[in-house]
Amino acid sequence: MTAVSTVAQEVAGAGAELGPAVVVSGLTKRYDDVFAVQDVDFTVPRGSAFGLIGPNGAGKSTTFLVLASLLTPTAGRVVVAGADPAVDAPAVRARVGYMPDVMGVYDNLRVDEYLQFFAAAFRLPRASWPGLVDGLLELVDLTVKRQALVSSLSRGMKQRLSLARALIHDPEVLILDEPASGLDPRARVELRELLAQLHGLGKTIIVSSHILAELEEMCTDVAIMEAGRLLAAGPPQRILEELGRTRTVRVRFADGADATFPVADDTAQAALLRQLVVDDGRDVVEFTEEHHGLEQLFLSITEGIVQ
Amino acid sequence: MIVNPVIGREITERLRGLRAFIALSAFVLVLTLTAFLVYEAAGVNADAFDLAARTRVGRQVFESVILIMTVLVLFFVPGIAAGAIAGERERQTLATLQVTMLRPRSILSGKVVATVAYLGLLVVAAMPVLAVAYLLGGIRVVDIVRGLAAVLLVALLLATMVVAISAFAKRVQTATVLAYAFTVLLVIAGPLGFGVGALLDARSDDVGDRVAAPAVLLTVNPIVLVSDIGAGTTDSGGGPLSAVRDGVDEAKEANDDSWVALFPNAPDQGFDNDPLGRPRTGLPAWLLSTLSLAGLAALLFWGAARRLRAPAEVER
């Protein structure tokens, strides 16, 4: 079965309750001799928080532009919320909220006017605007800034307003390209909490970030890209297992010695502790599962190639 | 009824800035000054009891104000509309606009209508200046309506062209330079082409080879459009618009009363707005002007809409 026919089947299923939110198959985007994205495949489960990770120039933004119907792929096929952006861009735009990596806003509009403009641009009924704007401003914690000019907002506030803009038409899928870029630590935490809240509301969130620790807390699935190619995709734990990175436990004893033990799962971990303390009678002062974080995973997969 | 949201946003943003009021003041001030200077130059010499002389002054003030209004529109439109799309691109709002349900032609037409609406406001603000000319006499209400309609038609056509040009530029500065260069070209290209043709004709030794420069070249011009519509229908003397219209007529007469010398004696289309009742054959200059400028505007608009269809393709 060809990749395209597989995608075609998934198109039909994507609109269903349990179908994937996004299916990317053989995606390639070429500019002259440069491949921005080359033969990329991944699937984003519906309702997941999906992190797209990669160094600068990896092809993340290009992939996002294709998903958002702003770029036509050179080859391959993409299905977003049941529609192909290259074939039916309006259908994709109606179901996707896109926030680009560079933040542009209309400085001379008031905050409420800004959201009303986008409500009109999405052809939402005028009667729904006040409630919609109120709800979104409350969600992004900008209610007190309702009458303020956009130009008077801080960068973090503008980022939250931009997120509210992306949510104005209640999209199924949110595509956020580096949403935390340029934000101070507090604004980052607020944004992360907001995204977690949206994930809790059942939105499918596709996000890219350089701050891997932030994605780690939030993402249920990740894809790692480098030099336009996909290196790995799936739940982080599964990728680690596929890479042969088993769970390890670090133990420190009362006599100052320490050791690292590989364990398969929770049962094996409990058995190890029992063996050390009960069977061997060792004095254990610290028993810690070593954490293979996203950062470690990223570093172990990527090679630092820049194109 | 669904109103294009781009129109409202553009107008709100434009009127909120200080520039809008400075432009409005400058527009009215220049026209007031024009009316004053023309009145001073022509009016003071007119006998207070010579009604015919008074009406000639009224006509001159009116035509001068309409001409300067046209020149101001030609000057303002590139300044106002050059940033329409290039500005969105520069402040990085274009992508967010294009992931909405707005189609490229809606975005472009919204920008055009907003520009014309703003210019309409300027024109309305200048109405009292035209009222002075009306009180002096020599013009009718229909002349004012025709003059203003011609100015707004030029504003619409030029705004369409400039907004479209803006879609091809990445930066506002580039778009502004391109828009002004294009506008200057639009004003001078026709007369220049006609002049070169006439010069070549005059230098030809063999009289039999001489073909009068095609007068149709003169019609691809916004000032000719306004002159032909706004020069009026009453025989109350003339002003600069009448002079332009007469000049175009003369060029056409040199073409055997046709627009192009190669096809003389074009059939009479029945259009006659000459105050002296001279027969005018062929399509009227204002119609040729409108058709040629509208064709150019439509071509540019189509190209711009195509360019905006897949924005990220051209943003690299």
PDB file of C-alpha atoms in Angstrom, chain B residues 46-292:
ATOM      1  CA  ALA B  46     -13.174  91.576 -12.832  1.00  0.00           C
ATOM      2  CA  ASP B  47     -15.678  94.329 -12.758  1.00  0.00           C
ATOM      3  CA  ALA B  48     -18.011  93.810  -9.804  1.00  0.00           C
ATOM      4  CA  PHE B  49     -21.004  94.420 -12.059  1.00  0.00           C
ATOM      5  CA  ASP B  50     -19.736  92.321 -14.968  1.00  0.00           C
ATOM      6  CA  LEU B  51     -21.584  89.072 -14.277  1.00  0.00           C
ATOM      7  CA  ALA B  52     -19.990  87.307 -17.266  1.00  0.00           C
ATOM      8  CA  ALA B  53     -16.535  88.101 -15.872  1.00  0.00           C
ATOM      9  CA  ARG B  54     -17.627  86.907 -12.410  1.00  0.00           C
ATOM     10  CA  THR B  55     -18.837  83.596 -13.779  1.00  0.00           C
ATOM     11  CA  ARG B  56     -15.527  83.152 -15.611  1.00  0.00           C
ATOM     12  CA  VAL B  57     -13.760  83.595 -12.265  1.00  0.00           C
ATOM     13  CA  GLY B  58     -16.092  81.019 -10.691  1.00  0.00           C
ATOM     14  CA  ARG B  59     -15.311  78.594 -13.500  1.00  0.00           C
ATOM     15  CA  GLN B  60     -11.554  79.161 -13.146  1.00  0.00           C
ATOM     16  CA  VAL B  61     -11.654  78.665  -9.385  1.00  0.00           C
ATOM     17  CA  PHE B  62     -13.675  75.477  -9.794  1.00  0.00           C
ATOM     18  CA  GLU B  63     -11.444  73.961 -12.478  1.00  0.00           C
ATOM     19  CA  SER B  64      -8.273  74.939 -10.636  1.00  0.00           C
ATOM     20  CA  VAL B  65      -9.521  73.413  -7.376  1.00  0.00           C
ATOM     21  CA  ILE B  66     -10.558  70.175  -9.120  1.00  0.00           C
ATOM     22  CA  LEU B  67      -7.180  69.985 -10.908  1.00  0.00           C
ATOM     23  CA  ILE B  68      -5.190  70.569  -7.708  1.00  0.00           C
ATOM     24  CA  MET B  69      -7.474  68.101  -5.898  1.00  0.00           C
ATOM     25  CA  THR B  70      -6.560  65.531  -8.564  1.00  0.00           C
ATOM     26  CA  VAL B  71      -2.867  66.295  -8.168  1.00  0.00           C
ATOM     27  CA  LEU B  72      -3.232  65.952  -4.374  1.00  0.00           C
ATOM     28  CA  VAL B  73      -4.993  62.616  -4.827  1.00  0.00           C
ATOM     29  CA  LEU B  74      -2.169  61.475  -7.112  1.00  0.00           C
ATOM     30  CA  PHE B  75       0.269  62.543  -4.415  1.00  0.00           C
ATOM     31  CA  PHE B  76      -1.648  61.132  -1.428  1.00  0.00           C
ATOM     32  CA  VAL B  77      -2.663  57.715  -2.777  1.00  0.00           C
ATOM     33  CA  PRO B  78       0.883  56.286  -3.062  1.00  0.00           C
ATOM     34  CA  GLY B  79       1.676  57.609   0.413  1.00  0.00           C
ATOM     35  CA  ILE B  80      -1.460  56.107   1.926  1.00  0.00           C
ATOM     36  CA  ALA B  81      -1.759  52.834   0.053  1.00  0.00           C
ATOM     37  CA  ALA B  82       1.854  51.800  -0.622  1.00  0.00           C
ATOM     38  CA  GLY B  83       2.063  50.190   2.817  1.00  0.00           C
ATOM     39  CA  ALA B  84      -1.207  48.292   2.408  1.00  0.00           C
ATOM     40  CA  ILE B  85       0.314  44.846   1.915  1.00  0.00           C
ATOM     41  CA  ALA B  86       4.019  45.614   2.301  1.00  0.00           C
ATOM     42  CA  GLY B  87       3.151  47.069   5.722  1.00  0.00           C
ATOM     43  CA  GLU B  88       1.380  43.869   6.752  1.00  0.00           C
ATOM     44  CA  ARG B  89       4.426  41.971   5.579  1.00  0.00           C
ATOM     45  CA  GLU B  90       6.839  44.286   7.369  1.00  0.00           C
ATOM     46  CA  ARG B  91       5.033  44.184  10.705  1.00  0.00           C
ATOM     47  CA  GLN B  92       4.576  40.434  10.274  1.00  0.00           C
ATOM     48  CA  THR B  93       0.799  40.373  10.364  1.00  0.00           C
ATOM     49  CA  LEU B  94       0.240  39.066   6.844  1.00  0.00           C
ATOM     50  CA  ALA B  95       0.376  35.368   7.784  1.00  0.00           C
ATOM     51  CA  THR B  96      -2.144  35.828  10.597  1.00  0.00           C
ATOM     52  CA  LEU B  97      -4.449  37.597   8.156  1.00  0.00           C
ATOM     53  CA  GLN B  98      -4.119  34.878   5.554  1.00  0.00           C
ATOM     54  CA  VAL B  99      -4.936  31.984   7.844  1.00  0.00           C
ATOM     55  CA  THR B 100      -8.382  33.513   8.349  1.00  0.00           C
ATOM     56  CA  MET B 101     -11.282  32.968   5.986  1.00  0.00           C
ATOM     57  CA  LEU B 102     -10.399  36.153   4.076  1.00  0.00           C
ATOM     58  CA  ARG B 103      -9.402  35.478   0.491  1.00  0.00           C
ATOM     59  CA  PRO B 104      -6.559  37.452  -1.122  1.00  0.00           C
ATOM     60  CA  ARG B 105      -8.977  39.516  -3.219  1.00  0.00           C
ATOM     61  CA  SER B 106     -10.976  40.402  -0.072  1.00  0.00           C
ATOM     62  CA  ILE B 107      -7.814  41.607   1.634  1.00  0.00           C
ATOM     63  CA  LEU B 108      -6.812  43.648  -1.409  1.00  0.00           C
ATOM     64  CA  SER B 109     -10.267  45.080  -2.066  1.00  0.00           C
ATOM     65  CA  GLY B 110     -10.677  45.941   1.622  1.00  0.00           C
ATOM     66  CA  LYS B 111      -7.467  47.943   1.451  1.00  0.00           C
ATOM     67  CA  VAL B 112      -8.602  49.691  -1.748  1.00  0.00           C
ATOM     68  CA  VAL B 113     -12.021  50.604  -0.364  1.00  0.00           C
ATOM     69  CA  ALA B 114     -10.494  51.858   2.901  1.00  0.00           C
ATOM     70  CA  THR B 115      -8.086  54.081   0.938  1.00  0.00           C
ATOM     71  CA  VAL B 116     -10.892  55.487  -1.223  1.00  0.00           C
ATOM     72  CA  ALA B 117     -13.093  56.001   1.848  1.00  0.00           C
ATOM     73  CA  TYR B 118     -10.357  58.039   3.487  1.00  0.00           C
ATOM     74  CA  LEU B 119      -9.868  60.100   0.322  1.00  0.00           C
ATOM     75  CA  GLY B 120     -13.634  60.531   0.182  1.00  0.00           C
ATOM     76  CA  LEU B 121     -13.417  62.067   3.635  1.00  0.00           C
ATOM     77  CA  LEU B 122     -10.753  64.482   2.387  1.00  0.00           C
ATOM     78  CA  VAL B 123     -12.887  65.401  -0.622  1.00  0.00           C
ATOM     79  CA  VAL B 124     -15.953  65.999   1.560  1.00  0.00           C
ATOM     80  CA  ALA B 125     -13.858  68.160   3.874  1.00  0.00           C
ATOM     81  CA  ALA B 126     -12.912  70.283   0.840  1.00  0.00           C
ATOM     82  CA  MET B 127     -16.545  70.871  -0.211  1.00  0.00           C
ATOM     83  CA  PRO B 128     -16.731  74.364   1.299  1.00  0.00           C
ATOM     84  CA  VAL B 129     -13.929  75.438  -1.050  1.00  0.00           C
ATOM     85  CA  LEU B 130     -15.996  74.315  -4.039  1.00  0.00           C
ATOM     86  CA  ALA B 131     -19.024  76.063  -2.551  1.00  0.00           C
ATOM     87  CA  VAL B 132     -17.124  79.357  -2.926  1.00  0.00           C
ATOM     88  CA  ALA B 133     -16.696  78.670  -6.657  1.00  0.00           C
ATOM     89  CA  TYR B 134     -20.381  77.799  -6.891  1.00  0.00           C
ATOM     90  CA  LEU B 135     -21.379  81.093  -5.268  1.00  0.00           C
ATOM     91  CA  LEU B 136     -19.243  82.991  -7.769  1.00  0.00           C
ATOM     92  CA  GLY B 137     -21.241  81.389 -10.562  1.00  0.00           C
ATOM     93  CA  GLY B 138     -20.302  79.853 -13.881  1.00  0.00           C
ATOM     94  CA  ILE B 139     -20.788  76.291 -12.688  1.00  0.00           C
ATOM     95  CA  ARG B 140     -23.775  74.153 -11.909  1.00  0.00           C
ATOM     96  CA  VAL B 141     -24.284  71.601  -9.151  1.00  0.00           C
ATOM     97  CA  VAL B 142     -23.948  68.874 -11.744  1.00  0.00           C
ATOM     98  CA  ASP B 143     -20.477  70.197 -12.627  1.00  0.00           C
ATOM     99  CA  ILE B 144     -19.392  69.854  -8.996  1.00  0.00           C
ATOM    100  CA  VAL B 145     -20.847  66.345  -8.809  1.00  0.00           C
ATOM    101  CA  ARG B 146     -19.110  65.358 -12.051  1.00  0.00           C
ATOM    102  CA  GLY B 147     -15.800  66.882 -10.956  1.00  0.00           C
ATOM    103  CA  LEU B 148     -15.827  65.136  -7.591  1.00  0.00           C
ATOM    104  CA  ALA B 149     -16.947  61.865  -9.161  1.00  0.00           C
ATOM    105  CA  ALA B 150     -14.022  62.068 -11.581  1.00  0.00           C
ATOM    106  CA  VAL B 151     -11.572  62.731  -8.735  1.00  0.00           C
ATOM    107  CA  LEU B 152     -12.939  59.771  -6.755  1.00  0.00           C
ATOM    108  CA  LEU B 153     -12.802  57.577  -9.862  1.00  0.00           C
ATOM    109  CA  VAL B 154      -9.123  58.438 -10.248  1.00  0.00           C
ATOM    110  CA  ALA B 155      -8.647  57.734  -6.527  1.00  0.00           C
ATOM    111  CA  LEU B 156     -10.278  54.310  -6.923  1.00  0.00           C
ATOM    112  CA  LEU B 157      -8.232  53.341  -9.979  1.00  0.00           C
ATOM    113  CA  LEU B 158      -4.930  54.571  -8.588  1.00  0.00           C
ATOM    114  CA  ALA B 159      -5.582  53.064  -5.140  1.00  0.00           C
ATOM    115  CA  THR B 160      -6.218  49.686  -6.811  1.00  0.00           C
ATOM    116  CA  MET B 161      -2.932  49.943  -8.698  1.00  0.00           C
ATOM    117  CA  VAL B 162      -0.917  51.074  -5.684  1.00  0.00           C
ATOM    118  CA  VAL B 163      -2.376  48.428  -3.333  1.00  0.00           C
ATOM    119  CA  ALA B 164      -1.532  45.823  -5.955  1.00  0.00           C
ATOM    120  CA  ILE B 165       2.022  47.174  -6.304  1.00  0.00           C
ATOM    121  CA  SER B 166       2.310  46.976  -2.523  1.00  0.00           C
ATOM    122  CA  ALA B 167       1.704  43.223  -2.713  1.00  0.00           C
ATOM    123  CA  PHE B 168       4.859  42.820  -4.790  1.00  0.00           C
ATOM    124  CA  ALA B 169       7.149  44.644  -2.353  1.00  0.00           C
ATOM    125  CA  LYS B 170       8.645  43.245   0.832  1.00  0.00           C
ATOM    126  CA  ARG B 171       9.183  46.571   2.542  1.00  0.00           C
ATOM    127  CA  VAL B 172       7.043  49.699   2.831  1.00  0.00           C
ATOM    128  CA  GLN B 173       9.925  51.886   1.692  1.00  0.00           C
ATOM    129  CA  THR B 174      10.329  49.886  -1.521  1.00  0.00           C
ATOM    130  CA  ALA B 175       6.584  49.893  -2.107  1.00  0.00           C
ATOM    131  CA  THR B 176       6.412  53.670  -1.598  1.00  0.00           C
ATOM    132  CA  VAL B 177       9.208  54.354  -4.069  1.00  0.00           C
ATOM    133  CA  LEU B 178       7.646  51.977  -6.611  1.00  0.00           C
ATOM    134  CA  ALA B 179       4.195  53.517  -6.123  1.00  0.00           C
ATOM    135  CA  TYR B 180       5.396  57.087  -6.625  1.00  0.00           C
ATOM    136  CA  ALA B 181       7.496  56.100  -9.645  1.00  0.00           C
ATOM    137  CA  PHE B 182       4.495  54.309 -11.125  1.00  0.00           C
ATOM    138  CA  THR B 183       2.209  57.302 -10.512  1.00  0.00           C
ATOM    139  CA  VAL B 184       4.652  59.724 -12.128  1.00  0.00           C
ATOM    140  CA  LEU B 185       4.965  57.349 -15.081  1.00  0.00           C
ATOM    141  CA  LEU B 186       1.187  57.128 -15.341  1.00  0.00           C
ATOM    142  CA  VAL B 187       0.908  60.897 -15.563  1.00  0.00           C
ATOM    143  CA  ILE B 188       3.769  61.563 -17.958  1.00  0.00           C
ATOM    144  CA  ALA B 189       3.962  58.397 -20.106  1.00  0.00           C
ATOM    145  CA  GLY B 190       0.968  59.252 -22.337  1.00  0.00           C
ATOM    146  CA  PRO B 191       1.888  62.871 -23.101  1.00  0.00           C
ATOM    147  CA  LEU B 192       5.543  61.838 -23.454  1.00  0.00           C
ATOM    148  CA  GLY B 193       4.681  59.064 -25.927  1.00  0.00           C
ATOM    149  CA  PHE B 194       2.470  61.456 -27.872  1.00  0.00           C
ATOM    150  CA  GLY B 195       5.174  64.124 -27.826  1.00  0.00           C
ATOM    151  CA  VAL B 196       7.839  61.720 -29.108  1.00  0.00           C
ATOM    152  CA  GLY B 197       5.448  60.578 -31.865  1.00  0.00           C
ATOM    153  CA  ALA B 198       4.732  64.175 -32.851  1.00  0.00           C
ATOM    154  CA  LEU B 199       8.441  64.984 -32.872  1.00  0.00           C
ATOM    155  CA  LEU B 200       9.263  62.014 -35.108  1.00  0.00           C
ATOM    156  CA  ASP B 201       6.423  63.048 -37.394  1.00  0.00           C
ATOM    157  CA  ALA B 202       7.701  66.605 -37.663  1.00  0.00           C
ATOM    158  CA  ARG B 203      11.211  65.388 -38.564  1.00  0.00           C
ATOM    159  CA  SER B 204       9.979  63.117 -41.314  1.00  0.00           C
ATOM    160  CA  ASP B 205      11.035  64.524 -44.709  1.00  0.00           C
ATOM    161  CA  ASP B 206       8.492  62.682 -46.766  1.00  0.00           C
ATOM    162  CA  VAL B 207       5.078  64.224 -46.089  1.00  0.00           C
ATOM    163  CA  GLY B 208       3.396  61.098 -47.459  1.00  0.00           C
ATOM    164  CA  ASP B 209       5.003  58.980 -44.701  1.00  0.00           C
ATOM    165  CA  ARG B 210       3.748  61.223 -41.954  1.00  0.00           C
ATOM    166  CA  VAL B 211       1.266  59.650 -39.582  1.00  0.00           C
ATOM    167  CA  ALA B 212       0.025  61.942 -36.827  1.00  0.00           C
ATOM    168  CA  ALA B 213       0.979  60.732 -33.324  1.00  0.00           C
ATOM    169  CA  PRO B 214      -1.933  58.726 -31.948  1.00  0.00           C
ATOM    170  CA  ALA B 215      -4.016  60.945 -29.683  1.00  0.00           C
ATOM    171  CA  VAL B 216      -5.214  57.843 -27.844  1.00  0.00           C
ATOM    172  CA  LEU B 217      -1.899  57.857 -25.952  1.00  0.00           C
ATOM    173  CA  LEU B 218      -3.016  61.036 -24.229  1.00  0.00           C
ATOM    174  CA  THR B 219      -6.070  59.337 -22.787  1.00  0.00           C
ATOM    175  CA  VAL B 220      -4.058  56.877 -20.658  1.00  0.00           C
ATOM    176  CA  ASN B 221      -3.830  59.564 -18.053  1.00  0.00           C
ATOM    177  CA  PRO B 222      -5.734  60.365 -14.846  1.00  0.00           C
ATOM    178  CA  ILE B 223      -5.609  64.113 -15.427  1.00  0.00           C
ATOM    179  CA  VAL B 224      -7.173  63.730 -18.881  1.00  0.00           C
ATOM    180  CA  LEU B 225      -9.877  61.583 -17.289  1.00  0.00           C
ATOM    181  CA  VAL B 226     -10.730  64.287 -14.737  1.00  0.00           C
ATOM    182  CA  SER B 227     -10.458  67.069 -17.333  1.00  0.00           C
ATOM    183  CA  ASP B 228     -12.802  65.418 -19.795  1.00  0.00           C
ATOM    184  CA  ILE B 229     -15.443  64.806 -17.134  1.00  0.00           C
ATOM    185  CA  GLY B 230     -14.866  67.864 -14.976  1.00  0.00           C
ATOM    186  CA  ALA B 231     -14.373  70.582 -17.634  1.00  0.00           C
ATOM    187  CA  GLY B 232     -18.085  71.107 -17.544  1.00  0.00           C
ATOM    188  CA  THR B 233     -20.887  71.658 -19.955  1.00  0.00           C
ATOM    189  CA  THR B 234     -21.512  75.377 -19.704  1.00  0.00           C
ATOM    190  CA  ASP B 235     -19.981  78.061 -21.887  1.00  0.00           C
ATOM    191  CA  SER B 236     -18.660  80.187 -19.083  1.00  0.00           C
ATOM    192  CA  GLY B 237     -15.053  80.499 -20.040  1.00  0.00           C
ATOM    193  CA  GLY B 238     -12.433  77.953 -19.203  1.00  0.00           C
ATOM    194  CA  GLY B 239      -9.835  76.935 -16.725  1.00  0.00           C
ATOM    195  CA  PRO B 240      -7.012  74.407 -16.664  1.00  0.00           C
ATOM    196  CA  LEU B 241      -9.357  71.421 -17.134  1.00  0.00           C
ATOM    197  CA  SER B 242     -10.857  72.960 -20.261  1.00  0.00           C
ATOM    198  CA  ALA B 243      -7.344  73.635 -21.558  1.00  0.00           C
ATOM    199  CA  VAL B 244      -6.404  69.981 -21.126  1.00  0.00           C
ATOM    200  CA  ARG B 245      -9.603  68.831 -22.778  1.00  0.00           C
ATOM    201  CA  ASP B 246      -9.127  71.192 -25.704  1.00  0.00           C
ATOM    202  CA  GLY B 247      -5.542  69.998 -26.086  1.00  0.00           C
ATOM    203  CA  VAL B 248      -6.683  66.376 -26.308  1.00  0.00           C
ATOM    204  CA  ASP B 249      -9.379  67.377 -28.802  1.00  0.00           C
ATOM    205  CA  GLU B 250      -6.828  69.149 -30.966  1.00  0.00           C
ATOM    206  CA  ALA B 251      -4.566  66.099 -30.950  1.00  0.00           C
ATOM    207  CA  LYS B 252      -7.526  64.015 -32.007  1.00  0.00           C
ATOM    208  CA  GLU B 253      -8.398  66.427 -34.790  1.00  0.00           C
ATOM    209  CA  ALA B 254      -4.845  65.995 -36.053  1.00  0.00           C
ATOM    210  CA  ASN B 255      -5.709  62.297 -36.308  1.00  0.00           C
ATOM    211  CA  ASP B 256      -8.540  63.074 -38.725  1.00  0.00           C
ATOM    212  CA  ASP B 257     -10.919  63.282 -35.791  1.00  0.00           C
ATOM    213  CA  SER B 258     -10.103  59.740 -34.789  1.00  0.00           C
ATOM    214  CA  TRP B 259      -8.074  58.550 -31.784  1.00  0.00           C
ATOM    215  CA  VAL B 260      -5.543  56.742 -33.929  1.00  0.00           C
ATOM    216  CA  ALA B 261      -4.404  58.161 -37.270  1.00  0.00           C
ATOM    217  CA  LEU B 262      -4.226  54.664 -38.745  1.00  0.00           C
ATOM    218  CA  PHE B 263      -8.003  54.355 -38.411  1.00  0.00           C
ATOM    219  CA  PRO B 264      -9.416  57.749 -39.384  1.00  0.00           C
ATOM    220  CA  ASN B 265     -13.038  58.723 -39.504  1.00  0.00           C
ATOM    221  CA  ALA B 266     -14.161  56.504 -36.684  1.00  0.00           C
ATOM    222  CA  PRO B 267     -17.946  56.239 -36.547  1.00  0.00           C
ATOM    223  CA  ASP B 268     -19.775  58.798 -34.517  1.00  0.00           C
ATOM    224  CA  GLN B 269     -20.660  57.208 -31.198  1.00  0.00           C
ATOM    225  CA  GLY B 270     -23.198  59.892 -30.504  1.00  0.00           C
ATOM    226  CA  PHE B 271     -21.344  61.300 -27.518  1.00  0.00           C
ATOM    227  CA  ASP B 272     -21.494  65.071 -27.441  1.00  0.00           C
ATOM    228  CA  ASN B 273     -20.672  67.182 -24.452  1.00  0.00           C
ATOM    229  CA  ASP B 274     -18.961  70.028 -26.253  1.00  0.00           C
ATOM    230  CA  PRO B 275     -20.447  73.327 -25.017  1.00  0.00           C
ATOM    231  CA  LEU B 276     -20.072  74.866 -28.451  1.00  0.00           C
ATOM    232  CA  GLY B 277     -21.871  71.990 -30.072  1.00  0.00           C
ATOM    233  CA  ARG B 278     -18.901  70.804 -32.096  1.00  0.00           C
ATOM    234  CA  PRO B 279     -19.397  67.182 -33.085  1.00  0.00           C
ATOM    235  CA  ARG B 280     -17.159  64.740 -31.238  1.00  0.00           C
ATOM    236  CA  THR B 281     -16.670  61.413 -32.889  1.00  0.00           C
ATOM    237  CA  GLY B 282     -15.441  58.142 -31.520  1.00  0.00           C
ATOM    238  CA  LEU B 283     -15.380  57.100 -27.901  1.00  0.00           C
ATOM    239  CA  PRO B 284     -15.111  59.999 -25.445  1.00  0.00           C
ATOM    240  CA  ALA B 285     -11.701  60.602 -23.900  1.00  0.00           C
ATOM    241  CA  TRP B 286     -12.938  59.968 -20.358  1.00  0.00           C
ATOM    242  CA  LEU B 287     -14.269  56.539 -21.375  1.00  0.00           C
ATOM    243  CA  LEU B 288     -11.029  55.550 -23.104  1.00  0.00           C
ATOM    244  CA  SER B 289      -9.160  56.846 -20.096  1.00  0.00           C
ATOM    245  CA  THR B 290     -11.334  54.923 -17.654  1.00  0.00           C
ATOM    246  CA  LEU B 291     -11.141  51.730 -19.703  1.00  0.00           C
ATOM    247  CA  SER B 292      -7.357  51.857 -20.111  1.00  0.00           C
TER     248      SER B 292
END
